Amino acid sequence: MACVPSFSCPPTTRPGSDPVARHARRAVPPRPGDPAVAATTPVEGEILDLTRQILSAVAAGDWAAYRRLVADDLTCFEPEARGQLVEGLPFHEFYFKLPTDPARSPRPVTTTIASPVVKLLSDTVALVAYVRLTQTLDDAGRPVTKPCEETRIWRKTGGHWKHVHFHRSLPT
């Protein structure tokens, strides 16, 4: 089990995107060479890197990259699903395919993954849990931080890790 400190990356923008409406965020955990990575096993580091990649794909609206990382039978619970279990990819693809408003200026977004914990449940299943802090600007230009709690499950099949389930909750 690895417990590593918070990680964040510099503000980013995606032209015409509204990161709150599209729930796209840039993220995440340590980059290779970061001292915190040395505190994890290679597999735990790989899971953190894959989590970074998936959140980066979401932030960039990169459906192809997201597709490469997730299983066809992905399941999730997330606020956008209003308490329903979502199965498959069409629900997620909808958010990637939303048009952007070219008249709206892009907002900077910084995402911090606070205290991620990786648990290897077996040789082929891993879990990562963390609090995601998303910083952006509201409509008046004031900084706002929105937290959410995330748990992601990864399954190794054919030598490759695929994201198979996540649960994202807004704090109560």
mmCIF file of C-alpha atoms in Angstrom:
data_model
loop_
_atom_site.group_PDB
_atom_site.id
_atom_site.type_symbol
_atom_site.label_atom_id
_atom_site.label_comp_id
_atom_site.label_asym_id
_atom_site.label_seq_id
_atom_site.Cartn_x
_atom_site.Cartn_y
_atom_site.Cartn_z
ATOM 1 C CA MET A 1 0.000 0.000 0.000
ATOM 2 C CA ALA A 2 1.329 3.440 -0.879
ATOM 3 C CA CYS A 3 0.381 6.673 0.737
ATOM 4 C CA VAL A 4 1.786 9.717 -0.992
ATOM 5 C CA PRO A 5 1.289 13.434 -0.446
ATOM 6 C CA SER A 6 -0.843 15.752 -2.564
ATOM 7 C CA PHE A 7 0.109 16.495 -6.138
ATOM 8 C CA SER A 8 -0.970 19.268 -8.431
ATOM 9 C CA CYS A 9 -0.095 20.578 -11.800
ATOM 10 C CA PRO A 10 -0.040 24.053 -13.252
ATOM 11 C CA PRO A 11 -3.194 25.756 -14.474
ATOM 12 C CA THR A 12 -4.332 24.714 -17.911
ATOM 13 C CA THR A 13 -7.029 25.822 -20.256
ATOM 14 C CA ARG A 14 -8.920 24.182 -23.031
ATOM 15 C CA PRO A 15 -10.164 26.746 -25.529
ATOM 16 C CA GLY A 16 -13.893 27.212 -25.215
ATOM 17 C CA SER A 17 -14.336 24.668 -22.465
ATOM 18 C CA ASP A 18 -16.285 25.029 -19.288
ATOM 19 C CA PRO A 19 -14.591 22.538 -16.963
ATOM 20 C CA VAL A 20 -17.430 22.524 -14.463
ATOM 21 C CA ALA A 21 -20.190 21.908 -17.003
ATOM 22 C CA ARG A 22 -18.174 19.277 -18.846
ATOM 23 C CA HIS A 23 -16.664 17.901 -15.625
ATOM 24 C CA ALA A 24 -13.317 17.962 -17.418
ATOM 25 C CA ARG A 25 -10.355 18.490 -15.169
ATOM 26 C CA ARG A 26 -6.637 18.368 -15.607
ATOM 27 C CA ALA A 27 -4.806 16.398 -13.053
ATOM 28 C CA VAL A 28 -2.720 14.729 -11.206
ATOM 29 C CA PRO A 29 -0.306 12.422 -9.449
ATOM 30 C CA PRO A 30 3.439 12.411 -9.596
ATOM 31 C CA ARG A 31 5.459 12.348 -12.749
ATOM 32 C CA PRO A 32 8.242 9.788 -13.168
ATOM 33 C CA GLY A 33 11.271 11.035 -11.278
ATOM 34 C CA ASP A 34 9.161 12.779 -8.634
ATOM 35 C CA PRO A 35 10.583 11.875 -5.194
ATOM 36 C CA ALA A 36 7.181 10.629 -4.043
ATOM 37 C CA VAL A 37 7.192 7.957 -6.744
ATOM 38 C CA ALA A 38 10.246 6.376 -5.132
ATOM 39 C CA ALA A 39 8.094 5.670 -2.066
ATOM 40 C CA THR A 40 5.804 3.401 -4.096
ATOM 41 C CA THR A 41 6.255 0.013 -5.703
ATOM 42 C CA PRO A 42 6.584 -0.031 -9.492
ATOM 43 C CA VAL A 43 3.007 -1.282 -9.844
ATOM 44 C CA GLU A 44 1.666 1.420 -7.516
ATOM 45 C CA GLY A 45 3.589 4.025 -9.511
ATOM 46 C CA GLU A 46 2.114 2.615 -12.710
ATOM 47 C CA ILE A 47 -1.426 2.865 -11.300
ATOM 48 C CA LEU A 48 -0.827 6.488 -10.271
ATOM 49 C CA ASP A 49 0.542 7.276 -13.730
ATOM 50 C CA LEU A 50 -2.446 5.642 -15.435
ATOM 51 C CA THR A 51 -4.756 7.654 -13.197
ATOM 52 C CA ARG A 52 -2.893 10.813 -14.235
ATOM 53 C CA GLN A 53 -3.288 9.818 -17.871
ATOM 54 C CA ILE A 54 -7.013 9.223 -17.609
ATOM 55 C CA LEU A 55 -7.622 12.550 -15.877
ATOM 56 C CA SER A 56 -5.423 14.323 -18.412
ATOM 57 C CA ALA A 57 -7.471 12.746 -21.226
ATOM 58 C CA VAL A 58 -10.656 14.005 -19.582
ATOM 59 C CA ALA A 59 -9.202 17.504 -19.182
ATOM 60 C CA ALA A 60 -8.073 17.610 -22.801
ATOM 61 C CA GLY A 61 -11.326 16.158 -24.110
ATOM 62 C CA ASP A 62 -9.239 13.427 -25.741
ATOM 63 C CA TRP A 63 -11.742 10.642 -26.374
ATOM 64 C CA ALA A 64 -9.150 8.429 -28.133
ATOM 65 C CA ALA A 65 -6.774 8.536 -25.146
ATOM 66 C CA TYR A 66 -9.634 7.946 -22.712
ATOM 67 C CA ARG A 67 -10.837 4.978 -24.797
ATOM 68 C CA ARG A 68 -7.377 3.387 -24.719
ATOM 69 C CA LEU A 69 -7.375 3.474 -20.911
ATOM 70 C CA VAL A 70 -10.881 2.265 -20.096
ATOM 71 C CA ALA A 71 -12.597 -1.097 -20.454
ATOM 72 C CA ASP A 72 -15.615 -1.397 -22.744
ATOM 73 C CA ASP A 73 -17.657 -2.489 -19.732
ATOM 74 C CA LEU A 74 -16.632 0.467 -17.528
ATOM 75 C CA THR A 75 -19.052 1.089 -14.667
ATOM 76 C CA CYS A 76 -19.393 4.111 -12.422
ATOM 77 C CA PHE A 77 -21.367 6.089 -9.922
ATOM 78 C CA GLU A 78 -20.941 9.839 -10.340
ATOM 79 C CA PRO A 79 -23.004 12.945 -9.601
ATOM 80 C CA GLU A 80 -23.956 13.419 -13.272
ATOM 81 C CA ALA A 81 -25.667 9.993 -13.205
ATOM 82 C CA ARG A 82 -27.987 11.103 -10.385
ATOM 83 C CA GLY A 83 -27.445 7.999 -8.249
ATOM 84 C CA GLN A 84 -27.685 5.509 -11.099
ATOM 85 C CA LEU A 85 -25.040 2.919 -11.948
ATOM 86 C CA VAL A 86 -23.695 3.765 -15.406
ATOM 87 C CA GLU A 87 -22.525 0.847 -17.540
ATOM 88 C CA GLY A 88 -20.525 1.178 -20.749
ATOM 89 C CA LEU A 89 -19.092 4.190 -22.531
ATOM 90 C CA PRO A 90 -21.926 6.131 -24.255
ATOM 91 C CA PHE A 91 -22.698 8.156 -21.103
ATOM 92 C CA HIS A 92 -19.074 9.320 -20.918
ATOM 93 C CA GLU A 93 -18.717 9.871 -24.655
ATOM 94 C CA PHE A 94 -21.581 12.371 -24.460
ATOM 95 C CA TYR A 95 -19.456 14.690 -22.297
ATOM 96 C CA PHE A 96 -16.429 14.366 -24.564
ATOM 97 C CA LYS A 97 -18.524 15.245 -27.627
ATOM 98 C CA LEU A 98 -20.220 18.352 -26.207
ATOM 99 C CA PRO A 99 -19.567 21.403 -28.368
ATOM 100 C CA THR A 100 -17.578 24.250 -26.891
ATOM 101 C CA ASP A 101 -18.635 27.881 -26.939
ATOM 102 C CA PRO A 102 -16.023 29.834 -28.932
ATOM 103 C CA ALA A 103 -17.371 33.134 -27.543
ATOM 104 C CA ARG A 104 -16.560 32.091 -23.998
ATOM 105 C CA SER A 105 -12.981 32.562 -22.891
ATOM 106 C CA PRO A 106 -11.305 29.466 -21.472
ATOM 107 C CA ARG A 107 -10.907 29.219 -17.716
ATOM 108 C CA PRO A 108 -7.712 28.091 -16.056
ATOM 109 C CA VAL A 109 -8.073 24.800 -14.215
ATOM 110 C CA THR A 110 -5.740 23.257 -11.666
ATOM 111 C CA THR A 111 -6.491 19.838 -10.228
ATOM 112 C CA THR A 112 -4.834 18.465 -7.125
ATOM 113 C CA ILE A 113 -5.072 14.852 -6.101
ATOM 114 C CA ALA A 114 -4.863 14.955 -2.339
ATOM 115 C CA SER A 115 -3.277 12.014 -0.514
ATOM 116 C CA PRO A 116 -3.805 9.236 -3.035
ATOM 117 C CA VAL A 117 -3.732 5.715 -1.630
ATOM 118 C CA VAL A 118 -3.054 2.735 -3.898
ATOM 119 C CA LYS A 119 -4.040 -0.763 -2.769
ATOM 120 C CA LEU A 120 -3.079 -3.818 -4.767
ATOM 121 C CA LEU A 121 -6.003 -6.194 -4.291
ATOM 122 C CA SER A 122 -4.348 -8.937 -6.349
ATOM 123 C CA ASP A 123 -1.788 -9.282 -9.140
ATOM 124 C CA THR A 124 -4.451 -8.117 -11.577
ATOM 125 C CA VAL A 125 -6.631 -5.676 -9.609
ATOM 126 C CA ALA A 126 -5.671 -2.332 -8.073
ATOM 127 C CA LEU A 127 -7.614 0.414 -6.347
ATOM 128 C CA VAL A 128 -6.665 4.076 -6.014
ATOM 129 C CA ALA A 129 -8.589 6.497 -3.771
ATOM 130 C CA TYR A 130 -8.076 10.227 -3.275
ATOM 131 C CA VAL A 131 -9.764 13.597 -2.894
ATOM 132 C CA ARG A 132 -9.694 15.637 -6.065
ATOM 133 C CA LEU A 133 -9.520 19.418 -5.623
ATOM 134 C CA THR A 134 -10.408 21.386 -8.739
ATOM 135 C CA GLN A 135 -9.539 25.073 -8.781
ATOM 136 C CA THR A 136 -11.012 27.380 -11.406
ATOM 137 C CA LEU A 137 -12.719 30.756 -11.734
ATOM 138 C CA ASP A 138 -16.437 31.388 -11.345
ATOM 139 C CA ASP A 139 -18.439 33.551 -13.767
ATOM 140 C CA ALA A 140 -17.349 36.686 -11.882
ATOM 141 C CA GLY A 141 -13.673 35.733 -12.180
ATOM 142 C CA ARG A 142 -13.275 34.750 -8.522
ATOM 143 C CA PRO A 143 -11.251 31.643 -7.664
ATOM 144 C CA VAL A 144 -13.248 28.646 -6.471
ATOM 145 C CA THR A 145 -12.156 25.208 -5.292
ATOM 146 C CA LYS A 146 -14.465 22.226 -5.672
ATOM 147 C CA PRO A 147 -13.632 18.955 -3.923
ATOM 148 C CA CYS A 148 -14.813 15.485 -4.841
ATOM 149 C CA GLU A 149 -13.927 12.052 -3.550
ATOM 150 C CA GLU A 150 -12.828 9.474 -6.111
ATOM 151 C CA THR A 151 -12.093 5.773 -6.080
ATOM 152 C CA ARG A 152 -10.885 4.038 -9.240
ATOM 153 C CA ILE A 153 -10.425 0.343 -9.917
ATOM 154 C CA TRP A 154 -7.962 -0.962 -12.496
ATOM 155 C CA ARG A 155 -7.829 -4.531 -13.876
ATOM 156 C CA LYS A 156 -4.838 -6.052 -15.668
ATOM 157 C CA THR A 157 -5.786 -8.157 -18.676
ATOM 158 C CA GLY A 158 -3.407 -9.393 -21.348
ATOM 159 C CA GLY A 159 -0.530 -7.555 -19.697
ATOM 160 C CA HIS A 160 -2.266 -4.144 -19.787
ATOM 161 C CA TRP A 161 -4.146 -2.218 -17.107
ATOM 162 C CA LYS A 162 -7.671 -1.051 -17.960
ATOM 163 C CA HIS A 163 -9.851 1.242 -15.902
ATOM 164 C CA VAL A 164 -12.978 -0.779 -15.012
ATOM 165 C CA HIS A 165 -14.883 1.195 -12.356
ATOM 166 C CA PHE A 166 -14.938 4.523 -10.562
ATOM 167 C CA HIS A 167 -17.006 6.232 -7.933
ATOM 168 C CA ARG A 168 -16.992 10.002 -7.666
ATOM 169 C CA SER A 169 -18.867 11.718 -4.842
ATOM 170 C CA LEU A 170 -19.353 15.277 -3.811
ATOM 171 C CA PRO A 171 -18.545 15.751 -0.114
ATOM 172 C CA THR A 172 -21.528 15.854 2.199
#
